CSV table of C-alpha atoms and ligand atoms in Angstrom, one decimal:
chain,number,residue,atom,x,y,z
A,18,MET,CA,-49.9,82.8,-16.8
A,19,THR,CA,-47.6,85.2,-18.3
A,20,ASP,CA,-44.6,84.2,-20.4
A,21,GLU,CA,-41.0,85.1,-19.8
A,22,THR,CA,-41.2,88.2,-22.0
A,23,GLU,CA,-43.6,89.9,-19.6
A,24,ALA,CA,-41.6,88.8,-16.6
A,25,ASP,CA,-38.5,90.4,-18.2
A,26,LEU,CA,-40.4,93.7,-18.7
A,27,THR,CA,-41.6,93.7,-15.1
A,28,GLY,CA,-38.2,92.8,-13.7
A,29,GLY,CA,-39.4,89.4,-12.5
A,30,THR,CA,-37.3,86.3,-12.1
A,31,PRO,CA,-37.4,84.7,-15.5
A,32,ARG,CA,-38.8,81.2,-15.4
A,33,ARG,CA,-36.8,78.5,-17.2
A,34,ARG,CA,-39.2,78.5,-20.0
A,35,PRO,CA,-38.5,79.4,-23.7
A,36,LYS,CA,-40.1,82.3,-25.6
A,37,PRO,CA,-43.6,81.3,-26.8
A,38,SER,CA,-43.3,77.7,-27.7
A,39,ALA,CA,-42.5,76.3,-31.1
A,40,ASP,CA,-45.7,74.2,-31.5
A,41,LYS,CA,-45.6,74.5,-35.3
A,42,VAL,CA,-43.2,73.6,-38.1
A,43,GLY,CA,-44.3,75.7,-41.1
A,44,ASP,CA,-48.1,75.3,-41.1
A,45,ARG,CA,-48.0,72.0,-39.4
A,46,LYS,CA,-49.2,71.9,-35.8
A,47,LEU,CA,-47.0,69.5,-33.9
A,48,LYS,CA,-48.4,66.4,-32.1
A,49,PRO,CA,-48.0,66.0,-28.3
A,50,SER,CA,-45.6,63.1,-28.7
A,51,THR,CA,-43.2,65.4,-30.6
A,52,MET,CA,-43.6,68.3,-28.1
A,53,MET,CA,-42.8,66.2,-25.1
A,54,MET,CA,-39.1,66.4,-26.1
A,55,GLY,CA,-38.6,70.1,-25.8
A,56,HIS,CA,-41.6,72.2,-25.0
A,57,GLY,CA,-41.4,74.6,-22.1
A,58,TYR,CA,-37.6,74.3,-21.7
A,59,ASP,CA,-34.8,76.4,-23.2
A,60,PRO,CA,-31.4,74.7,-22.8
A,61,MET,CA,-29.7,78.0,-23.1
A,62,LEU,CA,-31.1,79.2,-19.8
A,63,SER,CA,-29.3,76.2,-18.2
A,64,GLU,CA,-25.8,76.2,-19.6
A,65,GLY,CA,-26.9,74.3,-22.7
A,66,SER,CA,-28.0,71.2,-20.7
A,67,LEU,CA,-30.1,69.2,-23.1
A,68,LYS,CA,-32.3,68.0,-20.3
A,69,PRO,CA,-33.5,70.3,-17.6
A,70,PRO,CA,-31.5,70.2,-14.4
A,71,ILE,CA,-33.4,69.3,-11.2
A,72,PHE,CA,-33.7,72.5,-9.3
A,73,LEU,CA,-33.2,71.6,-5.6
A,74,THR,CA,-34.0,74.8,-3.8
A,75,SER,CA,-36.6,75.9,-1.4
A,76,THR,CA,-36.6,79.5,-2.5
A,77,PHE,CA,-35.7,81.8,-5.4
A,78,VAL,CA,-33.9,85.2,-5.4
A,79,PHE,CA,-35.8,88.2,-6.5
A,80,PRO,CA,-34.0,90.7,-8.7
A,81,ASN,CA,-35.5,93.6,-6.8
A,82,ALA,CA,-38.1,94.4,-4.1
A,83,ALA,CA,-40.8,95.5,-6.6
A,84,ALA,CA,-40.5,92.1,-8.4
A,85,GLY,CA,-40.9,90.3,-5.1
A,86,LYS,CA,-44.1,92.3,-4.3
A,87,ARG,CA,-45.5,91.6,-7.8
A,88,HIS,CA,-44.9,87.9,-7.4
A,89,PHE,CA,-46.7,87.8,-4.1
A,90,GLU,CA,-49.7,89.6,-5.7
A,91,GLY,CA,-49.9,86.6,-8.0
A,92,VAL,CA,-49.3,83.9,-5.3
A,93,THR,CA,-52.0,85.3,-3.1
A,94,GLY,CA,-54.6,85.8,-5.8
A,95,LYS,CA,-54.6,89.6,-5.8
A,96,ARG,CA,-53.8,89.1,-9.5
A,97,PRO,CA,-55.0,85.9,-11.1
A,98,GLY,CA,-52.6,83.4,-12.7
A,99,GLY,CA,-50.1,82.7,-10.0
A,100,ALA,CA,-46.7,84.3,-9.7
A,101,ASP,CA,-45.0,85.8,-12.8
A,102,GLY,CA,-41.7,84.3,-11.7
A,103,LEU,CA,-40.3,81.8,-9.3
A,104,VAL,CA,-40.9,82.5,-5.6
A,105,TYR,CA,-40.8,79.7,-3.2
A,106,SER,CA,-40.9,75.9,-3.8
A,107,ARG,CA,-44.3,75.4,-2.2
A,108,PHE,CA,-45.8,77.6,-5.0
A,109,ASN,CA,-43.8,76.7,-8.1
A,110,GLY,CA,-40.5,75.6,-9.5
A,111,PRO,CA,-38.9,75.2,-13.0
A,112,ASN,CA,-39.3,71.4,-13.2
A,113,GLN,CA,-42.9,71.5,-12.1
A,114,GLU,CA,-43.7,74.4,-14.6
A,115,ILE,CA,-42.2,72.5,-17.5
A,116,LEU,CA,-44.2,69.5,-16.5
A,117,GLU,CA,-47.4,71.5,-16.3
A,118,ASP,CA,-46.8,73.0,-19.7
A,119,ARG,CA,-46.3,69.6,-21.2
A,120,LEU,CA,-49.2,67.9,-19.4
A,121,GLY,CA,-51.7,70.4,-20.7
A,122,ILE,CA,-50.7,69.7,-24.3
A,123,TRP,CA,-52.1,66.2,-24.3
A,124,GLU,CA,-55.6,67.4,-23.9
A,125,GLY,CA,-55.3,70.9,-25.4
A,126,ALA,CA,-55.9,72.3,-21.9
A,127,GLU,CA,-55.2,76.0,-21.3
A,128,ASP,CA,-53.4,75.3,-18.1
A,129,ALA,CA,-52.3,72.5,-15.7
A,130,LEU,CA,-51.1,71.8,-12.2
A,131,ALA,CA,-48.8,69.1,-10.8
A,132,PHE,CA,-49.5,67.5,-7.4
A,133,SER,CA,-47.7,65.2,-4.9
A,134,SER,CA,-50.3,62.4,-5.6
A,135,GLY,CA,-53.5,61.7,-7.4
A,136,MET,CA,-55.3,62.0,-4.1
A,137,SER,CA,-53.7,65.4,-3.2
A,138,ALA,CA,-54.8,66.7,-6.6
A,139,ILE,CA,-58.4,65.5,-6.0
A,140,ALA,CA,-58.4,66.8,-2.4
A,141,THR,CA,-57.0,70.2,-3.5
A,142,LEU,CA,-59.6,70.4,-6.2
A,143,PHE,CA,-62.4,69.7,-3.7
A,144,LEU,CA,-61.1,72.1,-1.1
A,145,SER,CA,-60.9,74.9,-3.6
A,146,MET,CA,-64.5,74.5,-4.7
A,147,VAL,CA,-66.7,73.5,-1.7
A,148,LYS,CA,-68.1,75.1,1.4
A,149,PRO,CA,-70.4,73.8,4.1
A,150,GLY,CA,-73.9,73.0,2.9
A,151,ASP,CA,-72.8,72.5,-0.7
A,152,THR,CA,-73.4,69.3,-2.6
A,153,ILE,CA,-71.0,67.3,-4.8
A,154,VAL,CA,-72.8,65.2,-7.4
A,155,HIS,CA,-70.7,62.3,-8.6
A,156,SER,CA,-70.8,59.2,-10.7
A,157,GLY,CA,-70.3,55.9,-8.9
A,158,PRO,CA,-68.4,54.0,-8.0
A,159,LEU,CA,-65.3,56.2,-7.6
A,160,TYR,CA,-61.7,55.3,-6.6
A,161,ALA,CA,-62.2,54.2,-3.0
A,162,ALA,CA,-60.1,57.0,-1.4
A,163,THR,CA,-62.1,59.6,-3.4
A,164,GLU,CA,-65.3,58.1,-2.0
A,165,THR,CA,-63.9,58.3,1.5
A,166,LEU,CA,-62.8,61.9,0.9
A,167,ILE,CA,-66.2,63.0,-0.2
A,168,ALA,CA,-68.5,61.1,2.1
A,169,ARG,CA,-66.5,60.8,5.3
A,170,ILE,CA,-64.0,63.7,5.3
A,171,LEU,CA,-65.9,66.5,3.5
A,172,GLY,CA,-69.0,65.1,5.2
A,173,ARG,CA,-67.6,66.1,8.5
A,174,PHE,CA,-67.5,69.7,7.3
A,175,GLY,CA,-71.1,69.7,6.2
A,176,VAL,CA,-70.6,68.9,2.5
A,177,HIS,CA,-73.3,66.6,1.0
A,178,TRP,CA,-73.2,64.3,-1.9
A,179,LEU,CA,-75.5,62.6,-4.4
A,180,ASP,CA,-74.5,60.0,-7.0
A,181,PHE,CA,-75.7,58.3,-10.2
A,182,PRO,CA,-74.3,55.1,-11.6
A,183,ALA,CA,-71.4,55.5,-14.1
A,184,GLY,CA,-73.4,54.1,-17.0
A,185,ALA,CA,-76.5,56.4,-16.3
A,186,THR,CA,-78.7,57.6,-19.1
A,187,ARG,CA,-79.5,61.3,-19.7
A,188,GLU,CA,-82.8,60.8,-17.9
A,189,GLU,CA,-81.1,59.3,-14.9
A,190,ILE,CA,-78.5,62.0,-14.7
A,191,ASP,CA,-81.3,64.7,-15.1
A,192,ALA,CA,-83.2,63.1,-12.2
A,193,VAL,CA,-80.1,63.3,-9.8
A,194,LEU,CA,-79.0,66.7,-10.9
A,195,GLY,CA,-82.5,68.0,-10.8
A,196,LYS,CA,-82.8,66.8,-7.2
A,197,ALA,CA,-79.5,68.3,-6.2
A,198,ALA,CA,-80.3,71.6,-7.8
A,199,SER,CA,-82.6,72.5,-4.8
A,200,GLY,CA,-79.3,73.2,-3.0
A,201,ASN,CA,-76.0,74.6,-4.1
A,202,VAL,CA,-74.1,72.1,-6.3
A,203,ALA,CA,-70.4,73.0,-6.0
A,204,LEU,CA,-69.0,70.4,-8.4
A,205,ILE,CA,-70.0,67.5,-10.6
A,206,TYR,CA,-67.3,64.9,-10.3
A,207,LEU,CA,-67.0,61.9,-12.6
A,208,GLU,CA,-64.7,58.9,-13.0
A,209,SER,CA,-64.6,57.0,-16.3
A,210,PRO,CA,-64.2,54.1,-16.7
A,211,ALA,CA,-65.3,53.3,-13.1
A,212,ASN,CA,-63.0,51.0,-11.1
A,213,PRO,CA,-63.5,48.0,-11.1
A,214,THR,CA,-66.7,47.8,-13.1
A,215,ASN,CA,-65.2,49.5,-16.2
A,216,ALA,CA,-68.5,51.3,-16.8
A,217,LEU,CA,-68.1,54.4,-18.9
A,218,VAL,CA,-69.7,57.8,-18.0
A,219,ASP,CA,-71.5,59.7,-20.8
A,220,VAL,CA,-69.7,63.0,-20.3
A,221,GLU,CA,-71.7,64.6,-23.2
A,222,ALA,CA,-75.0,63.7,-21.5
A,223,VAL,CA,-73.7,65.0,-18.1
A,224,ARG,CA,-72.7,68.3,-19.9
A,225,ALA,CA,-76.1,68.6,-21.6
A,226,SER,CA,-77.9,67.8,-18.4
A,227,ARG,CA,-75.8,70.4,-16.4
A,228,ASP,CA,-76.4,73.1,-19.0
A,229,ALA,CA,-80.2,72.4,-19.1
A,230,ILE,CA,-80.6,72.4,-15.3
A,231,PHE,CA,-78.2,75.1,-14.1
A,232,THR,CA,-77.8,78.6,-15.4
A,233,GLY,CA,-75.3,81.5,-14.9
A,234,ALA,CA,-73.2,81.6,-11.8
A,235,ASN,CA,-74.9,78.5,-10.4
A,236,LYS,CA,-73.4,76.2,-13.1
A,237,PRO,CA,-71.1,73.8,-11.3
A,238,PRO,CA,-68.0,72.8,-13.2
A,239,ILE,CA,-67.7,69.2,-14.4
A,240,ALA,CA,-64.5,67.5,-13.3
A,241,ILE,CA,-63.5,64.0,-14.3
A,242,ASP,CA,-60.8,61.5,-13.2
A,243,ASN,CA,-59.2,60.4,-16.5
A,244,THR,CA,-56.5,58.1,-15.0
A,245,PHE,CA,-57.5,54.9,-16.7
A,246,LEU,CA,-57.7,56.0,-20.3
A,247,GLY,CA,-56.0,59.3,-20.5
A,248,PRO,CA,-54.4,61.1,-22.0
A,249,LEU,CA,-54.0,58.8,-25.0
A,250,TRP,CA,-57.4,57.0,-25.3
A,251,ALA,CA,-59.8,59.6,-23.8
A,252,LYS,CA,-59.8,63.4,-23.8
A,253,PRO,CA,-62.9,64.4,-21.9
A,254,LEU,CA,-62.4,68.2,-22.3
A,255,GLU,CA,-63.6,67.4,-25.9
A,256,GLN,CA,-66.8,65.9,-24.6
A,257,GLY,CA,-67.6,68.9,-22.4
A,258,ALA,CA,-65.7,68.3,-19.1
A,259,ASP,CA,-64.2,71.5,-17.6
A,260,ILE,CA,-61.5,70.0,-15.4
A,261,VAL,CA,-59.5,66.7,-15.8
A,262,VAL,CA,-57.8,65.0,-12.9
A,263,TYR,CA,-55.0,62.4,-13.0
A,264,SER,CA,-53.2,60.0,-10.8
A,265,LEU,CA,-49.9,60.5,-12.7
A,266,THR,CA,-48.7,57.5,-10.7
A,267,LYS,CA,-50.4,55.3,-13.3
A,268,TYR,CA,-50.0,55.5,-17.1
A,269,ALA,CA,-48.4,59.0,-17.2
A,270,GLY,CA,-45.6,58.1,-14.8
A,271,GLY,CA,-45.8,54.6,-16.2
A,272,HIS,CA,-42.8,52.9,-14.5
A,273,SER,CA,-44.2,52.2,-11.1
A,274,ASP,CA,-41.5,54.3,-9.5
A,275,LEU,CA,-43.3,57.5,-8.5
A,276,VAL,CA,-46.5,58.9,-7.0
A,277,ALA,CA,-47.9,62.1,-8.4
A,278,GLY,CA,-51.1,63.8,-9.6
A,279,GLY,CA,-52.3,66.4,-12.1
A,280,VAL,CA,-55.2,68.7,-12.9
A,281,LEU,CA,-55.9,70.2,-16.3
A,282,GLY,CA,-58.5,72.8,-17.4
A,283,SER,CA,-59.2,76.4,-18.2
A,284,LYS,CA,-57.0,79.1,-16.7
A,285,GLU,CA,-60.0,80.3,-14.7
A,286,HIS,CA,-60.5,76.9,-12.9
A,287,ILE,CA,-56.8,76.2,-12.6
A,288,ASN,CA,-56.3,79.6,-10.9
A,289,THR,CA,-58.8,78.8,-8.3
A,290,ILE,CA,-57.2,75.4,-7.6
A,291,ARG,CA,-53.7,76.9,-7.7
A,292,LEU,CA,-54.6,79.3,-4.9
A,293,MET,CA,-55.5,76.3,-2.7
A,294,ARG,CA,-52.4,74.4,-3.7
A,295,ASN,CA,-50.3,77.5,-2.8
A,296,THR,CA,-51.9,77.5,0.6
A,297,ILE,CA,-51.6,73.9,1.5
A,298,GLY,CA,-48.5,72.9,-0.4
A,299,THR,CA,-49.7,69.8,-2.4
A,300,ILE,CA,-47.4,70.5,-5.3
A,301,CYS,CA,-45.1,67.6,-6.4
A,302,ASP,CA,-41.4,67.8,-5.7
A,303,PRO,CA,-38.8,68.7,-8.4
A,304,ASN,CA,-37.3,65.3,-8.6
A,305,THR,CA,-40.7,63.7,-9.3
A,306,ALA,CA,-41.5,66.4,-11.8
A,307,TRP,CA,-38.3,65.6,-13.6
A,308,MET,CA,-39.1,61.8,-13.6
A,309,LEU,CA,-42.5,62.6,-15.1
A,310,LEU,CA,-40.9,64.7,-17.9
A,311,ARG,CA,-38.9,61.6,-18.8
A,312,SER,CA,-42.1,59.5,-18.6
A,313,LEU,CA,-44.0,61.8,-20.9
A,314,GLU,CA,-41.4,61.4,-23.7
A,315,THR,CA,-42.4,57.7,-24.0
A,316,LEU,CA,-46.1,58.0,-23.0
A,317,GLU,CA,-47.5,57.3,-26.5
A,318,LEU,CA,-45.1,54.5,-27.1
A,319,ARG,CA,-45.8,52.8,-23.8
A,320,MET,CA,-49.5,53.2,-23.9
A,321,SER,CA,-49.8,52.1,-27.5
A,322,ARG,CA,-47.8,49.0,-26.8
A,323,ALA,CA,-49.7,48.2,-23.6
A,324,GLY,CA,-53.0,48.6,-25.5
A,325,GLU,CA,-51.9,46.3,-28.3
A,326,ASN,CA,-50.8,43.7,-25.8
A,327,ALA,CA,-54.1,43.9,-23.9
A,328,VAL,CA,-56.1,43.2,-27.1
A,329,LYS,CA,-54.0,40.0,-27.7
A,330,VAL,CA,-54.1,38.9,-24.0
A,331,CYS,CA,-57.9,39.5,-23.7
A,332,GLU,CA,-58.6,37.6,-26.9
A,333,PHE,CA,-56.7,34.6,-25.5
A,334,LEU,CA,-58.4,34.8,-22.1
A,335,ARG,CA,-61.9,35.2,-23.5
A,336,SER,CA,-61.9,31.8,-25.2
A,337,HIS,CA,-60.2,29.9,-22.3
A,338,PRO,CA,-62.4,27.2,-20.7
A,339,LYS,CA,-61.5,28.3,-17.1
A,340,VAL,CA,-62.5,31.9,-17.7
A,341,GLU,CA,-66.1,33.0,-17.0
A,342,HIS,CA,-65.9,36.5,-18.4
A,343,VAL,CA,-63.4,39.2,-19.4
A,344,GLY,CA,-64.5,42.8,-18.6
A,345,TYR,CA,-62.5,44.7,-21.2
A,346,LEU,CA,-63.6,47.8,-23.0
A,347,GLY,CA,-62.7,46.2,-26.3
A,348,PHE,CA,-65.4,43.6,-25.8
A,349,LEU,CA,-68.5,45.9,-25.4
A,350,GLU,CA,-71.6,44.5,-26.9
A,351,GLU,CA,-72.3,46.0,-30.3
A,352,GLY,CA,-75.3,48.4,-30.2
A,353,SER,CA,-75.3,48.6,-26.4
A,354,ARG,CA,-75.4,52.0,-24.6
A,355,GLN,CA,-71.8,51.4,-23.2
A,356,ALA,CA,-70.6,50.8,-26.8
A,357,ASP,CA,-72.2,54.0,-27.9
A,358,ILE,CA,-70.4,56.0,-25.2
A,359,TYR,CA,-67.2,54.2,-26.0
A,360,GLN,CA,-67.4,55.2,-29.7
A,361,ARG,CA,-68.2,58.8,-28.9
A,362,HIS,CA,-65.6,59.2,-26.1
A,363,CYS,CA,-62.7,56.8,-26.5
A,364,THR,CA,-60.0,56.0,-29.1
A,365,GLY,CA,-58.7,52.8,-27.4
A,366,ALA,CA,-59.8,50.2,-24.8
A,367,GLY,CA,-56.8,50.7,-22.5
A,368,SER,CA,-54.8,47.9,-20.9
A,369,THR,CA,-56.6,47.5,-17.5
A,370,PHE,CA,-59.4,45.0,-17.3
A,371,SER,CA,-61.4,42.6,-15.1
A,372,LEU,CA,-60.9,38.8,-15.4
A,373,TYR,CA,-63.6,36.6,-13.9
A,374,LEU,CA,-62.4,33.0,-13.4
A,375,LYS,CA,-64.8,30.1,-13.0
A,376,GLY,CA,-64.9,29.4,-9.3
A,377,GLY,CA,-64.1,31.7,-6.3
A,378,GLU,CA,-61.3,32.9,-4.1
A,379,LYS,CA,-59.5,29.6,-4.2
A,380,GLU,CA,-59.3,29.6,-8.0
A,381,ALA,CA,-58.4,33.3,-8.1
A,382,PHE,CA,-55.6,32.9,-5.6
A,383,ALA,CA,-54.2,29.7,-7.3
A,384,PHE,CA,-54.1,31.7,-10.6
A,385,LEU,CA,-52.4,34.8,-8.9
A,386,ASP,CA,-49.9,32.7,-7.0
A,387,SER,CA,-48.8,30.9,-10.2
A,388,LEU,CA,-48.0,33.9,-12.3
A,389,LYS,CA,-44.4,34.2,-13.2
A,390,ILE,CA,-44.1,37.4,-15.3
A,391,ALA,CA,-47.1,39.3,-14.0
A,392,LYS,CA,-46.4,40.7,-10.6
A,393,LEU,CA,-48.9,40.4,-7.7
A,394,ALA,CA,-49.4,44.1,-6.8
A,395,VAL,CA,-52.1,46.8,-6.8
A,396,SER,CA,-51.8,49.9,-9.1
A,397,LEU,CA,-51.8,50.0,-12.9
A,398,GLY,CA,-50.4,51.6,-16.0
A,399,GLY,CA,-46.7,50.6,-15.4
A,400,THR,CA,-44.3,49.0,-17.9
A,401,GLU,CA,-44.8,45.7,-16.1
A,402,THR,CA,-48.0,43.6,-16.0
A,403,LEU,CA,-49.7,43.6,-12.6
A,404,ALA,CA,-52.5,41.5,-11.2
A,405,SER,CA,-54.5,41.8,-8.0
A,406,HIS,CA,-57.6,40.5,-6.2
A,407,PRO,CA,-60.0,43.5,-5.5
A,408,ALA,CA,-62.3,41.6,-3.1
A,409,GLY,CA,-59.4,40.6,-0.9
A,410,MET,CA,-57.2,43.7,-1.3
A,411,THR,CA,-58.3,47.1,-2.6
A,412,HIS,CA,-62.0,46.6,-1.8
A,413,LEU,CA,-61.6,44.4,1.3
A,414,SER,CA,-63.4,46.9,3.6
A,415,VAL,CA,-66.3,47.5,1.2
A,416,PRO,CA,-69.5,46.0,2.7
A,417,ASP,CA,-70.6,42.7,1.0
A,418,ALA,CA,-73.9,44.1,-0.4
A,419,ARG,CA,-72.0,46.9,-2.2
A,420,LYS,CA,-69.3,44.6,-3.4
A,421,GLN,CA,-72.0,42.4,-4.9
A,422,ALA,CA,-73.6,45.5,-6.6
A,423,LEU,CA,-70.3,46.5,-8.0
A,424,GLY,CA,-69.5,43.0,-9.3
A,425,ILE,CA,-66.5,42.7,-7.0
A,426,THR,CA,-66.8,38.9,-6.6
A,427,ASP,CA,-64.3,36.5,-5.2
A,428,ASN,CA,-63.5,35.1,-8.6
A,429,LEU,CA,-62.5,38.6,-9.9
A,430,VAL,CA,-58.8,39.4,-10.8
A,431,ARG,CA,-57.8,42.9,-11.9
A,432,ILE,CA,-55.1,43.0,-14.5
A,433,SER,CA,-53.0,45.9,-15.9
A,434,ILE,CA,-51.1,44.9,-18.9
A,435,GLY,CA,-47.6,46.3,-19.5
A,436,VAL,CA,-45.2,46.6,-22.4
A,437,GLU,CA,-43.7,43.1,-22.3
A,438,ASP,CA,-43.8,40.7,-25.2
A,439,ALA,CA,-47.5,39.8,-25.7
A,440,GLU,CA,-46.8,36.1,-26.5
A,441,ASP,CA,-44.7,35.8,-23.2
A,442,LEU,CA,-47.6,37.3,-21.3
A,443,ILE,CA,-50.1,34.8,-22.9
A,444,ALA,CA,-47.7,32.0,-22.0
A,445,ASP,CA,-47.7,33.2,-18.4
A,446,PHE,CA,-51.5,33.3,-18.2
A,447,GLU,CA,-51.8,30.0,-19.9
A,448,GLU,CA,-49.5,28.3,-17.4
A,449,ALA,CA,-51.2,30.0,-14.4
A,450,LEU,CA,-54.6,28.9,-15.6
A,451,LYS,CA,-53.4,25.3,-15.6
A,452,ALA,CA,-52.8,25.7,-11.8
A,453,VAL,CA,-56.5,26.7,-11.3
T,20,PLP,C1,-54.6,55.5,-8.2
T,20,PLP,C2,-55.8,56.3,-8.5
T,20,PLP,C3,-56.1,57.5,-7.8
T,20,PLP,C4,-55.2,58.0,-6.7
T,20,PLP,O1,-54.0,58.3,-7.1
T,20,PLP,P1,-52.6,58.3,-6.2
T,20,PLP,O2,-51.6,58.8,-7.1
T,20,PLP,O3,-52.4,56.9,-5.7
T,20,PLP,O4,-52.9,59.3,-5.1
T,20,PLP,C5,-57.2,58.2,-8.2
T,20,PLP,N1,-58.0,57.8,-9.1
T,20,PLP,C6,-57.8,56.7,-9.8
T,20,PLP,C7,-58.8,56.3,-10.9
T,20,PLP,C8,-56.7,55.9,-9.6
T,20,PLP,O5,-56.5,54.7,-10.2
């Protein structure tokens, strides 16, 4: 991407971005939580408006014909990096560009893209990388719609897949990648922690395995869905992932009031994905981008509080006589392989966990139907606490054998803790457990 200075020189439409961003005060490099308030936006380009206006337009006026031609060279990939200026709202827009600049900061990514949903981000990533005959190697389980996309939809176009379990060791990963390497592996796709098992993927091991088995142009990029712990508690680019994917609907959006997705990575990978987004139009709309800018200002506050609440709630639930087990990343067995991955990859246990009650569906439903503060809904990462029943809801159509293998039993309740008062939440769970 070029900055506004270059666009000025070439006569392009200036983007609503400031001159190279102030990411330092003196020698001090600013933290993401500070930069969320101003980075990528110059109020003086918008009549001094402290917050960016929402740019509701489908197209942008070129200052001259040469600038228009130059922009289209970027949009169509004749020149890498996308358009220098604003062109047409399927390609870019000021609100989306400010959002992308700020998203990238959280993980120190070179570049980022915003999408209309987590799934449209994932679909655009896949479409930009695979061709018939290629293989996607992935960790399992994945978010159900991602599994459907790989196996059933891309499968119809001759794309193959192979998987290894999320908690796999280096040897197990080597075995699967080694087998896949007889064909063309287009992408290694990870999700960590896996839903609903919470199993963490050893990204460092995947990276080492990839680098040992593949060389040169055959090296597939490693992409990872970081929706559950990112960007506060996990930054997988630091462990060797090349591309990070988000459902921004969850913690990043954080208020259960929007659907959006994001992809972060090197300029080279992002340019490839951007060309596909330009073609199929999976960019998010300006209003959603604006809402996400607001959300990012409180991301650290919200996630920190939710994480602190989850520790307290899980401590309470763990010792309750009607609870069989709490699958929470904060309770990993000391010295276990999962705890080792956690220590190398994560800075916090998140606020989404699995609660196994003693009993079955009857007990789980009695508990869910008695909650007063926690809402009975799927999704996660919002300000409010949510609870759901995977076996009867999100994973209803999963075959029984696979459900059993994934630990999706009838007594499992998935909980995403919000930013309410922790003692109020504990009181809610305590009362609901009395009804079991
Ligand atoms: C919700 C979710 C998605 C899909 O995101 P949408 O915004 O609903 O399209 C993908 N991956 C994970 C891990 C999710 O939780």
